Amino acid sequence: MYNFEFSKPSTIAEAVAALGQEEAQALGGGQTLLPTMKQRLAQTETLVSLNGIAEMQGVCTNDAGELCIGGATTHATVAREAAASFPGLAGLAGRIGDPAVRNRGTIGGSLANNDPSACYPAAVLGAGATVVTNNRAIAADDFFDGMFTTALDEGEIITEVKFPVPQSSNYQKFVQPASRFALVGVFVCKFADGVRVAVTGASSDGVFRWTEAEAALSGDFSKGAVDGLAVPSGDMISDLHGTAEYRAHLVKVMTGRAVAAAS
């Protein structure tokens, strides 16, 4: 690991100022960044920790009925504190990585990194959440721009994520056992005006919505509604863990399981 300076601001304004320095990098839970730095695959002059900012931590419900989660909130906290109001999201958070990862990793760090196999992107896109930064609010459909790429500008910080609470939801994850990431993960949310289905782990373009399944499930929220659908394999990841065709098949299987569990 290269030498670097360490900054731990106590407010969002202080963090934004610190990130304005040349070669400064935000640090959430560090579950991706620190191993990358240890392997000397990344280098920064200053690490700016976001973990000391109280206004970016915690889970609450706002006046609009949205579940609001601070960007520096750990997976373990979400799993515990969202269980009563949004069990689908709490279940997703409780299955990320292992206990060490869940007690250090943060929702903001996961979304900013946008790993193509991460779980939280599926929850945010599947629920139609809003990603709030120090500058603006970004709709989930506009946030994810492909593998490891988001709409965030340089130095922009995810301060909060606002989730509309669905009538029912569920996340089904086919685990890659070595990494605990999703080989394929599907998050299904049923709202009064329709259903949203988001898929992670499968596509080379990162998280995506399966719109054909959404249309079918909005008319018939049952496992059988997706039986006649097929997922194109052209954009699916193909590697030693599974072919593109296998992942496409898993998308359909995991969607059916999620619907059955949510029902």
PDB file of C-alpha atoms in Angstrom:
ATOM      1  CA  MET A   1       0.000   0.000   0.000  1.00  0.00           C
ATOM      2  CA  TYR A   2       1.228   3.506  -0.829  1.00  0.00           C
ATOM      3  CA  ASN A   3       1.548   6.254   1.775  1.00  0.00           C
ATOM      4  CA  PHE A   4      -1.444   8.576   2.121  1.00  0.00           C
ATOM      5  CA  GLU A   5      -2.940  11.224   4.389  1.00  0.00           C
ATOM      6  CA  PHE A   6      -6.096  10.460   6.388  1.00  0.00           C
ATOM      7  CA  SER A   7      -8.923  12.912   7.030  1.00  0.00           C
ATOM      8  CA  LYS A   8     -12.014  12.269   9.158  1.00  0.00           C
ATOM      9  CA  PRO A   9     -14.445  15.208   8.827  1.00  0.00           C
ATOM     10  CA  SER A  10     -17.431  15.532  11.153  1.00  0.00           C
ATOM     11  CA  THR A  11     -19.793  17.331   8.748  1.00  0.00           C
ATOM     12  CA  ILE A  12     -20.788  16.983   5.105  1.00  0.00           C
ATOM     13  CA  ALA A  13     -19.415  20.453   4.367  1.00  0.00           C
ATOM     14  CA  GLU A  14     -16.027  19.490   5.813  1.00  0.00           C
ATOM     15  CA  ALA A  15     -16.014  16.283   3.759  1.00  0.00           C
ATOM     16  CA  VAL A  16     -16.803  18.143   0.533  1.00  0.00           C
ATOM     17  CA  ALA A  17     -13.982  20.597   1.255  1.00  0.00           C
ATOM     18  CA  ALA A  18     -11.546  17.765   1.963  1.00  0.00           C
ATOM     19  CA  LEU A  19     -12.514  15.983  -1.248  1.00  0.00           C
ATOM     20  CA  GLY A  20     -11.760  19.162  -3.145  1.00  0.00           C
ATOM     21  CA  GLN A  21      -8.059  18.556  -2.552  1.00  0.00           C
ATOM     22  CA  GLU A  22      -6.030  17.070  -5.366  1.00  0.00           C
ATOM     23  CA  GLU A  23      -6.017  13.238  -5.442  1.00  0.00           C
ATOM     24  CA  ALA A  24      -8.487  12.952  -2.528  1.00  0.00           C
ATOM     25  CA  GLN A  25     -10.716   9.864  -2.318  1.00  0.00           C
ATOM     26  CA  ALA A  26     -13.855   9.287  -0.236  1.00  0.00           C
ATOM     27  CA  LEU A  27     -13.778   6.296   2.118  1.00  0.00           C
ATOM     28  CA  GLY A  28     -16.989   4.618   3.204  1.00  0.00           C
ATOM     29  CA  GLY A  29     -16.663   1.153   4.729  1.00  0.00           C
ATOM     30  CA  GLY A  30     -13.540   0.492   2.655  1.00  0.00           C
ATOM     31  CA  GLN A  31     -14.583  -3.026   1.688  1.00  0.00           C
ATOM     32  CA  THR A  32     -13.522  -2.492  -1.932  1.00  0.00           C
ATOM     33  CA  LEU A  33     -11.166   0.485  -1.807  1.00  0.00           C
ATOM     34  CA  LEU A  34      -8.781  -0.714   0.906  1.00  0.00           C
ATOM     35  CA  PRO A  35      -8.096  -4.168  -0.609  1.00  0.00           C
ATOM     36  CA  THR A  36      -7.525  -2.456  -3.954  1.00  0.00           C
ATOM     37  CA  MET A  37      -5.031  -0.078  -2.358  1.00  0.00           C
ATOM     38  CA  LYS A  38      -3.283  -2.928  -0.570  1.00  0.00           C
ATOM     39  CA  GLN A  39      -2.745  -4.614  -3.934  1.00  0.00           C
ATOM     40  CA  ARG A  40      -1.404  -1.295  -5.285  1.00  0.00           C
ATOM     41  CA  LEU A  41      -4.112  -1.205  -7.910  1.00  0.00           C
ATOM     42  CA  ALA A  42      -5.255   2.206  -6.652  1.00  0.00           C
ATOM     43  CA  GLN A  43      -3.424   5.184  -5.216  1.00  0.00           C
ATOM     44  CA  THR A  44      -4.604   8.361  -3.520  1.00  0.00           C
ATOM     45  CA  GLU A  45      -2.951  11.248  -1.716  1.00  0.00           C
ATOM     46  CA  THR A  46      -5.709  11.609   0.911  1.00  0.00           C
ATOM     47  CA  LEU A  47      -8.427   9.295   2.180  1.00  0.00           C
ATOM     48  CA  VAL A  48     -11.471  11.182   3.426  1.00  0.00           C
ATOM     49  CA  SER A  49     -13.461   8.997   5.822  1.00  0.00           C
ATOM     50  CA  LEU A  50     -17.221   9.560   5.864  1.00  0.00           C
ATOM     51  CA  ASN A  51     -17.800   7.420   8.946  1.00  0.00           C
ATOM     52  CA  GLY A  52     -17.569  10.277  11.447  1.00  0.00           C
ATOM     53  CA  ILE A  53     -20.449  12.262   9.957  1.00  0.00           C
ATOM     54  CA  ALA A  54     -23.461  11.759  12.238  1.00  0.00           C
ATOM     55  CA  GLU A  55     -25.958  13.283   9.766  1.00  0.00           C
ATOM     56  CA  MET A  56     -25.098  10.529   7.263  1.00  0.00           C
ATOM     57  CA  GLN A  57     -25.939   7.660   9.602  1.00  0.00           C
ATOM     58  CA  GLY A  58     -29.131   5.952  10.673  1.00  0.00           C
ATOM     59  CA  VAL A  59     -32.528   4.794   9.411  1.00  0.00           C
ATOM     60  CA  CYS A  60     -35.785   6.752   9.742  1.00  0.00           C
ATOM     61  CA  THR A  61     -39.115   7.395   8.038  1.00  0.00           C
ATOM     62  CA  ASN A  62     -39.928  10.849   6.662  1.00  0.00           C
ATOM     63  CA  ASP A  63     -43.275  12.654   6.398  1.00  0.00           C
ATOM     64  CA  ALA A  64     -43.810  11.225   2.901  1.00  0.00           C
ATOM     65  CA  GLY A  65     -43.613   7.689   4.293  1.00  0.00           C
ATOM     66  CA  GLU A  66     -40.237   6.996   2.667  1.00  0.00           C
ATOM     67  CA  LEU A  67     -37.577   4.964   4.434  1.00  0.00           C
ATOM     68  CA  CYS A  68     -34.528   7.228   4.643  1.00  0.00           C
ATOM     69  CA  ILE A  69     -31.089   5.697   5.123  1.00  0.00           C
ATOM     70  CA  GLY A  70     -27.958   7.765   5.690  1.00  0.00           C
ATOM     71  CA  GLY A  71     -25.168   7.164   3.186  1.00  0.00           C
ATOM     72  CA  ALA A  72     -22.720   6.092   5.910  1.00  0.00           C
ATOM     73  CA  THR A  73     -25.129   3.572   7.447  1.00  0.00           C
ATOM     74  CA  THR A  74     -23.763   0.038   7.639  1.00  0.00           C
ATOM     75  CA  HIS A  75     -25.432  -3.015   6.136  1.00  0.00           C
ATOM     76  CA  ALA A  76     -25.909  -4.494   9.614  1.00  0.00           C
ATOM     77  CA  THR A  77     -27.779  -1.385  10.776  1.00  0.00           C
ATOM     78  CA  VAL A  78     -30.080  -1.504   7.739  1.00  0.00           C
ATOM     79  CA  ALA A  79     -30.755  -5.207   8.323  1.00  0.00           C
ATOM     80  CA  ARG A  80     -31.718  -4.472  11.908  1.00  0.00           C
ATOM     81  CA  GLU A  81     -33.567  -1.156  11.674  1.00  0.00           C
ATOM     82  CA  ALA A  82     -35.446  -1.638   8.386  1.00  0.00           C
ATOM     83  CA  ALA A  83     -36.843  -5.038   9.303  1.00  0.00           C
ATOM     84  CA  ALA A  84     -40.221  -3.805  10.512  1.00  0.00           C
ATOM     85  CA  SER A  85     -40.998  -1.335   7.714  1.00  0.00           C
ATOM     86  CA  PHE A  86     -39.214  -2.817   4.685  1.00  0.00           C
ATOM     87  CA  PRO A  87     -38.415  -6.506   5.306  1.00  0.00           C
ATOM     88  CA  GLY A  88     -37.332  -7.115   1.701  1.00  0.00           C
ATOM     89  CA  LEU A  89     -34.594  -4.505   2.008  1.00  0.00           C
ATOM     90  CA  ALA A  90     -33.603  -5.669   5.484  1.00  0.00           C
ATOM     91  CA  GLY A  91     -33.298  -9.245   4.232  1.00  0.00           C
ATOM     92  CA  LEU A  92     -31.061  -8.121   1.378  1.00  0.00           C
ATOM     93  CA  ALA A  93     -28.784  -6.154   3.720  1.00  0.00           C
ATOM     94  CA  GLY A  94     -28.553  -9.066   6.142  1.00  0.00           C
ATOM     95  CA  ARG A  95     -27.132 -11.359   3.461  1.00  0.00           C
ATOM     96  CA  ILE A  96     -24.384  -9.100   2.126  1.00  0.00           C
ATOM     97  CA  GLY A  97     -20.941 -10.660   2.571  1.00  0.00           C
ATOM     98  CA  ASP A  98     -20.202 -11.892   6.070  1.00  0.00           C
ATOM     99  CA  PRO A  99     -20.574 -10.295   9.542  1.00  0.00           C
ATOM    100  CA  ALA A 100     -17.313  -8.365   9.194  1.00  0.00           C
ATOM    101  CA  VAL A 101     -18.410  -6.866   5.868  1.00  0.00           C
ATOM    102  CA  ARG A 102     -21.909  -6.086   7.146  1.00  0.00           C
ATOM    103  CA  ASN A 103     -20.545  -4.224  10.158  1.00  0.00           C
ATOM    104  CA  ARG A 104     -18.132  -2.068   8.100  1.00  0.00           C
ATOM    105  CA  GLY A 105     -19.610  -1.722   4.619  1.00  0.00           C
ATOM    106  CA  THR A 106     -22.017   1.160   3.963  1.00  0.00           C
ATOM    107  CA  ILE A 107     -24.939   1.654   1.606  1.00  0.00           C
ATOM    108  CA  GLY A 108     -23.407   4.821   0.155  1.00  0.00           C
ATOM    109  CA  GLY A 109     -20.086   3.137  -0.504  1.00  0.00           C
ATOM    110  CA  SER A 110     -21.752   0.200  -2.231  1.00  0.00           C
ATOM    111  CA  LEU A 111     -23.840   2.422  -4.502  1.00  0.00           C
ATOM    112  CA  ALA A 112     -20.969   4.757  -5.370  1.00  0.00           C
ATOM    113  CA  ASN A 113     -18.803   1.776  -6.319  1.00  0.00           C
ATOM    114  CA  ASN A 114     -21.630   0.108  -8.289  1.00  0.00           C
ATOM    115  CA  ASP A 115     -20.050  -3.317  -8.512  1.00  0.00           C
ATOM    116  CA  PRO A 116     -21.997  -5.288 -11.162  1.00  0.00           C
ATOM    117  CA  SER A 117     -22.634  -8.072  -8.634  1.00  0.00           C
ATOM    118  CA  ALA A 118     -23.441  -5.931  -5.584  1.00  0.00           C
ATOM    119  CA  CYS A 119     -26.815  -6.303  -3.858  1.00  0.00           C
ATOM    120  CA  TYR A 120     -27.795  -2.715  -3.015  1.00  0.00           C
ATOM    121  CA  PRO A 121     -28.039  -1.504  -6.624  1.00  0.00           C
ATOM    122  CA  ALA A 122     -30.838  -4.052  -7.150  1.00  0.00           C
ATOM    123  CA  ALA A 123     -32.691  -2.734  -4.099  1.00  0.00           C
ATOM    124  CA  VAL A 124     -32.361   0.910  -5.144  1.00  0.00           C
ATOM    125  CA  LEU A 125     -33.381   0.272  -8.753  1.00  0.00           C
ATOM    126  CA  GLY A 126     -36.048  -2.266  -7.811  1.00  0.00           C
ATOM    127  CA  ALA A 127     -37.691   0.065  -5.325  1.00  0.00           C
ATOM    128  CA  GLY A 128     -37.343   3.167  -7.476  1.00  0.00           C
ATOM    129  CA  ALA A 129     -35.419   4.890  -4.688  1.00  0.00           C
ATOM    130  CA  THR A 130     -33.869   8.364  -4.778  1.00  0.00           C
ATOM    131  CA  VAL A 131     -30.131   8.816  -4.200  1.00  0.00           C
ATOM    132  CA  VAL A 132     -29.503  12.110  -2.397  1.00  0.00           C
ATOM    133  CA  THR A 133     -26.079  13.756  -2.612  1.00  0.00           C
ATOM    134  CA  ASN A 134     -24.577  16.939  -1.214  1.00  0.00           C
ATOM    135  CA  ASN A 135     -25.713  18.670  -4.437  1.00  0.00           C
ATOM    136  CA  ARG A 136     -28.918  17.057  -5.717  1.00  0.00           C
ATOM    137  CA  ALA A 137     -31.392  14.181  -5.734  1.00  0.00           C
ATOM    138  CA  ILE A 138     -30.967  11.479  -8.397  1.00  0.00           C
ATOM    139  CA  ALA A 139     -33.720   9.022  -9.353  1.00  0.00           C
ATOM    140  CA  ALA A 140     -32.625   5.383  -9.353  1.00  0.00           C
ATOM    141  CA  ASP A 141     -33.380   5.037 -13.061  1.00  0.00           C
ATOM    142  CA  ASP A 142     -30.884   7.841 -13.769  1.00  0.00           C
ATOM    143  CA  PHE A 143     -28.182   6.842 -11.286  1.00  0.00           C
ATOM    144  CA  PHE A 144     -26.598   3.662 -12.685  1.00  0.00           C
ATOM    145  CA  ASP A 145     -24.562   4.163 -15.864  1.00  0.00           C
ATOM    146  CA  GLY A 146     -23.012   0.708 -16.317  1.00  0.00           C
ATOM    147  CA  MET A 147     -20.368  -1.426 -14.645  1.00  0.00           C
ATOM    148  CA  PHE A 148     -18.635   0.534 -11.843  1.00  0.00           C
ATOM    149  CA  THR A 149     -20.087   3.775 -13.250  1.00  0.00           C
ATOM    150  CA  THR A 150     -22.733   6.110 -11.824  1.00  0.00           C
ATOM    151  CA  ALA A 151     -24.119   9.597 -12.359  1.00  0.00           C
ATOM    152  CA  LEU A 152     -22.018  10.943  -9.475  1.00  0.00           C
ATOM    153  CA  ASP A 153     -19.710  13.833 -10.277  1.00  0.00           C
ATOM    154  CA  GLU A 154     -16.145  14.079  -8.998  1.00  0.00           C
ATOM    155  CA  GLY A 155     -16.202  14.749  -5.254  1.00  0.00           C
ATOM    156  CA  GLU A 156     -19.981  14.245  -4.957  1.00  0.00           C
ATOM    157  CA  ILE A 157     -21.081  12.360  -1.829  1.00  0.00           C
ATOM    158  CA  ILE A 158     -24.109  10.121  -1.312  1.00  0.00           C
ATOM    159  CA  THR A 159     -25.602  11.545   1.878  1.00  0.00           C
ATOM    160  CA  GLU A 160     -28.894   9.637   1.958  1.00  0.00           C
ATOM    161  CA  VAL A 161     -31.049   7.132   0.080  1.00  0.00           C
ATOM    162  CA  LYS A 162     -34.846   7.494   0.161  1.00  0.00           C
ATOM    163  CA  PHE A 163     -36.880   4.346  -0.459  1.00  0.00           C
ATOM    164  CA  PRO A 164     -40.611   4.327  -1.182  1.00  0.00           C
ATOM    165  CA  VAL A 165     -41.990   1.451   0.858  1.00  0.00           C
ATOM    166  CA  PRO A 166     -43.727  -1.192  -1.291  1.00  0.00           C
ATOM    167  CA  GLN A 167     -46.754  -3.282  -0.418  1.00  0.00           C
ATOM    168  CA  SER A 168     -44.531  -6.355  -0.613  1.00  0.00           C
ATOM    169  CA  SER A 169     -40.983  -7.149  -1.668  1.00  0.00           C
ATOM    170  CA  ASN A 170     -38.340  -9.824  -1.689  1.00  0.00           C
ATOM    171  CA  TYR A 171     -34.740 -10.366  -2.753  1.00  0.00           C
ATOM    172  CA  GLN A 172     -33.488 -13.685  -4.035  1.00  0.00           C
ATOM    173  CA  LYS A 173     -29.754 -14.146  -4.386  1.00  0.00           C
ATOM    174  CA  PHE A 174     -27.896 -17.036  -6.020  1.00  0.00           C
ATOM    175  CA  VAL A 175     -24.635 -16.722  -4.102  1.00  0.00           C
ATOM    176  CA  GLN A 176     -21.187 -17.099  -5.600  1.00  0.00           C
ATOM    177  CA  PRO A 177     -19.762 -18.985  -2.590  1.00  0.00           C
ATOM    178  CA  ALA A 178     -16.189 -17.682  -2.714  1.00  0.00           C
ATOM    179  CA  SER A 179     -17.032 -13.974  -2.812  1.00  0.00           C
ATOM    180  CA  ARG A 180     -20.564 -13.978  -1.313  1.00  0.00           C
ATOM    181  CA  PHE A 181     -21.525 -11.631  -4.155  1.00  0.00           C
ATOM    182  CA  ALA A 182     -24.568 -12.403  -6.276  1.00  0.00           C
ATOM    183  CA  LEU A 183     -24.006 -14.661  -9.265  1.00  0.00           C
ATOM    184  CA  VAL A 184     -27.545 -13.465  -9.953  1.00  0.00           C
ATOM    185  CA  GLY A 185     -29.739 -11.465  -7.591  1.00  0.00           C
ATOM    186  CA  VAL A 186     -33.313 -10.301  -8.200  1.00  0.00           C
ATOM    187  CA  PHE A 187     -35.197  -7.687  -6.170  1.00  0.00           C
ATOM    188  CA  VAL A 188     -38.971  -7.530  -6.672  1.00  0.00           C
ATOM    189  CA  CYS A 189     -41.200  -4.739  -5.334  1.00  0.00           C
ATOM    190  CA  LYS A 190     -44.989  -4.603  -5.624  1.00  0.00           C
ATOM    191  CA  PHE A 191     -46.537  -1.144  -5.384  1.00  0.00           C
ATOM    192  CA  ALA A 192     -50.164  -0.080  -5.776  1.00  0.00           C
ATOM    193  CA  ASP A 193     -49.446   1.168  -9.294  1.00  0.00           C
ATOM    194  CA  GLY A 194     -47.292  -1.706 -10.523  1.00  0.00           C
ATOM    195  CA  VAL A 195     -44.298  -3.967 -10.012  1.00  0.00           C
ATOM    196  CA  ARG A 196     -40.580  -3.266 -10.393  1.00  0.00           C
ATOM    197  CA  VAL A 197     -37.971  -6.002 -10.956  1.00  0.00           C
ATOM    198  CA  ALA A 198     -34.238  -5.280 -10.772  1.00  0.00           C
ATOM    199  CA  VAL A 199     -31.448  -7.743 -11.535  1.00  0.00           C
ATOM    200  CA  THR A 200     -27.839  -7.675 -10.358  1.00  0.00           C
ATOM    201  CA  GLY A 201     -24.870  -9.963 -11.012  1.00  0.00           C
ATOM    202  CA  ALA A 202     -26.048 -11.102 -14.432  1.00  0.00           C
ATOM    203  CA  SER A 203     -25.351  -8.406 -17.000  1.00  0.00           C
ATOM    204  CA  SER A 204     -22.074  -6.990 -18.271  1.00  0.00           C
ATOM    205  CA  ASP A 205     -23.835  -3.602 -18.165  1.00  0.00           C
ATOM    206  CA  GLY A 206     -24.490  -3.901 -14.431  1.00  0.00           C
ATOM    207  CA  VAL A 207     -27.823  -3.724 -12.658  1.00  0.00           C
ATOM    208  CA  PHE A 208     -30.918  -3.519 -14.883  1.00  0.00           C
ATOM    209  CA  ARG A 209     -34.708  -3.658 -14.791  1.00  0.00           C
ATOM    210  CA  TRP A 210     -36.449  -6.651 -16.364  1.00  0.00           C
ATOM    211  CA  THR A 211     -39.310  -4.714 -17.893  1.00  0.00           C
ATOM    212  CA  GLU A 212     -41.038  -7.716 -19.491  1.00  0.00           C
ATOM    213  CA  ALA A 213     -41.409  -9.322 -16.083  1.00  0.00           C
ATOM    214  CA  GLU A 214     -42.635  -6.042 -14.613  1.00  0.00           C
ATOM    215  CA  ALA A 215     -45.421  -5.840 -17.179  1.00  0.00           C
ATOM    216  CA  ALA A 216     -46.464  -9.453 -16.630  1.00  0.00           C
ATOM    217  CA  LEU A 217     -46.349  -9.220 -12.835  1.00  0.00           C
ATOM    218  CA  SER A 218     -48.239  -5.929 -12.730  1.00  0.00           C
ATOM    219  CA  GLY A 219     -51.188  -7.807 -14.231  1.00  0.00           C
ATOM    220  CA  ASP A 220     -50.725 -11.046 -12.292  1.00  0.00           C
ATOM    221  CA  PHE A 221     -48.450 -10.989  -9.263  1.00  0.00           C
ATOM    222  CA  SER A 222     -47.745 -14.695  -9.160  1.00  0.00           C
ATOM    223  CA  LYS A 223     -44.790 -16.931  -9.910  1.00  0.00           C
ATOM    224  CA  GLY A 224     -46.581 -18.326 -12.959  1.00  0.00           C
ATOM    225  CA  ALA A 225     -46.702 -14.904 -14.613  1.00  0.00           C
ATOM    226  CA  VAL A 226     -43.048 -15.182 -15.644  1.00  0.00           C
ATOM    227  CA  ASP A 227     -43.170 -18.823 -16.770  1.00  0.00           C
ATOM    228  CA  GLY A 228     -43.647 -17.947 -20.425  1.00  0.00           C
ATOM    229  CA  LEU A 229     -40.955 -15.239 -20.486  1.00  0.00           C
ATOM    230  CA  ALA A 230     -37.390 -15.607 -21.691  1.00  0.00           C
ATOM    231  CA  VAL A 231     -34.391 -13.504 -20.733  1.00  0.00           C
ATOM    232  CA  PRO A 232     -32.001 -12.707 -23.627  1.00  0.00           C
ATOM    233  CA  SER A 233     -28.484 -13.939 -22.886  1.00  0.00           C
ATOM    234  CA  GLY A 234     -26.634 -11.615 -25.258  1.00  0.00           C
ATOM    235  CA  ASP A 235     -25.576  -9.090 -22.611  1.00  0.00           C
ATOM    236  CA  MET A 236     -25.085 -11.586 -19.792  1.00  0.00           C
ATOM    237  CA  ILE A 237     -21.733 -12.194 -18.107  1.00  0.00           C
ATOM    238  CA  SER A 238     -20.044 -15.449 -19.073  1.00  0.00           C
ATOM    239  CA  ASP A 239     -17.155 -16.671 -16.902  1.00  0.00           C
ATOM    240  CA  LEU A 240     -15.883 -19.698 -15.022  1.00  0.00           C
ATOM    241  CA  HIS A 241     -18.770 -19.406 -12.535  1.00  0.00           C
ATOM    242  CA  GLY A 242     -21.518 -19.597 -15.147  1.00  0.00           C
ATOM    243  CA  THR A 243     -22.268 -19.109 -18.826  1.00  0.00           C
ATOM    244  CA  ALA A 244     -24.392 -16.279 -20.181  1.00  0.00           C
ATOM    245  CA  GLU A 245     -27.207 -18.746 -20.834  1.00  0.00           C
ATOM    246  CA  TYR A 246     -27.002 -20.059 -17.269  1.00  0.00           C
ATOM    247  CA  ARG A 247     -27.241 -16.558 -15.840  1.00  0.00           C
ATOM    248  CA  ALA A 248     -30.191 -15.738 -18.087  1.00  0.00           C
ATOM    249  CA  HIS A 249     -31.939 -18.869 -16.797  1.00  0.00           C
ATOM    250  CA  LEU A 250     -31.170 -17.888 -13.199  1.00  0.00           C
ATOM    251  CA  VAL A 251     -32.738 -14.462 -13.683  1.00  0.00           C
ATOM    252  CA  LYS A 252     -36.069 -16.121 -14.442  1.00  0.00           C
ATOM    253  CA  VAL A 253     -35.733 -18.651 -11.616  1.00  0.00           C
ATOM    254  CA  MET A 254     -34.765 -16.027  -9.004  1.00  0.00           C
ATOM    255  CA  THR A 255     -37.574 -13.746 -10.140  1.00  0.00           C
ATOM    256  CA  GLY A 256     -40.114 -16.512  -9.669  1.00  0.00           C
ATOM    257  CA  ARG A 257     -38.755 -17.297  -6.210  1.00  0.00           C
ATOM    258  CA  ALA A 258     -38.818 -13.631  -5.207  1.00  0.00           C
ATOM    259  CA  VAL A 259     -42.430 -13.257  -6.310  1.00  0.00           C
ATOM    260  CA  ALA A 260     -43.449 -16.411  -4.470  1.00  0.00           C
ATOM    261  CA  ALA A 261     -41.717 -15.221  -1.284  1.00  0.00           C
ATOM    262  CA  ALA A 262     -43.178 -11.706  -1.560  1.00  0.00           C
ATOM    263  CA  SER A 263     -46.648 -13.100  -2.085  1.00  0.00           C
TER     264      SER A 263
END
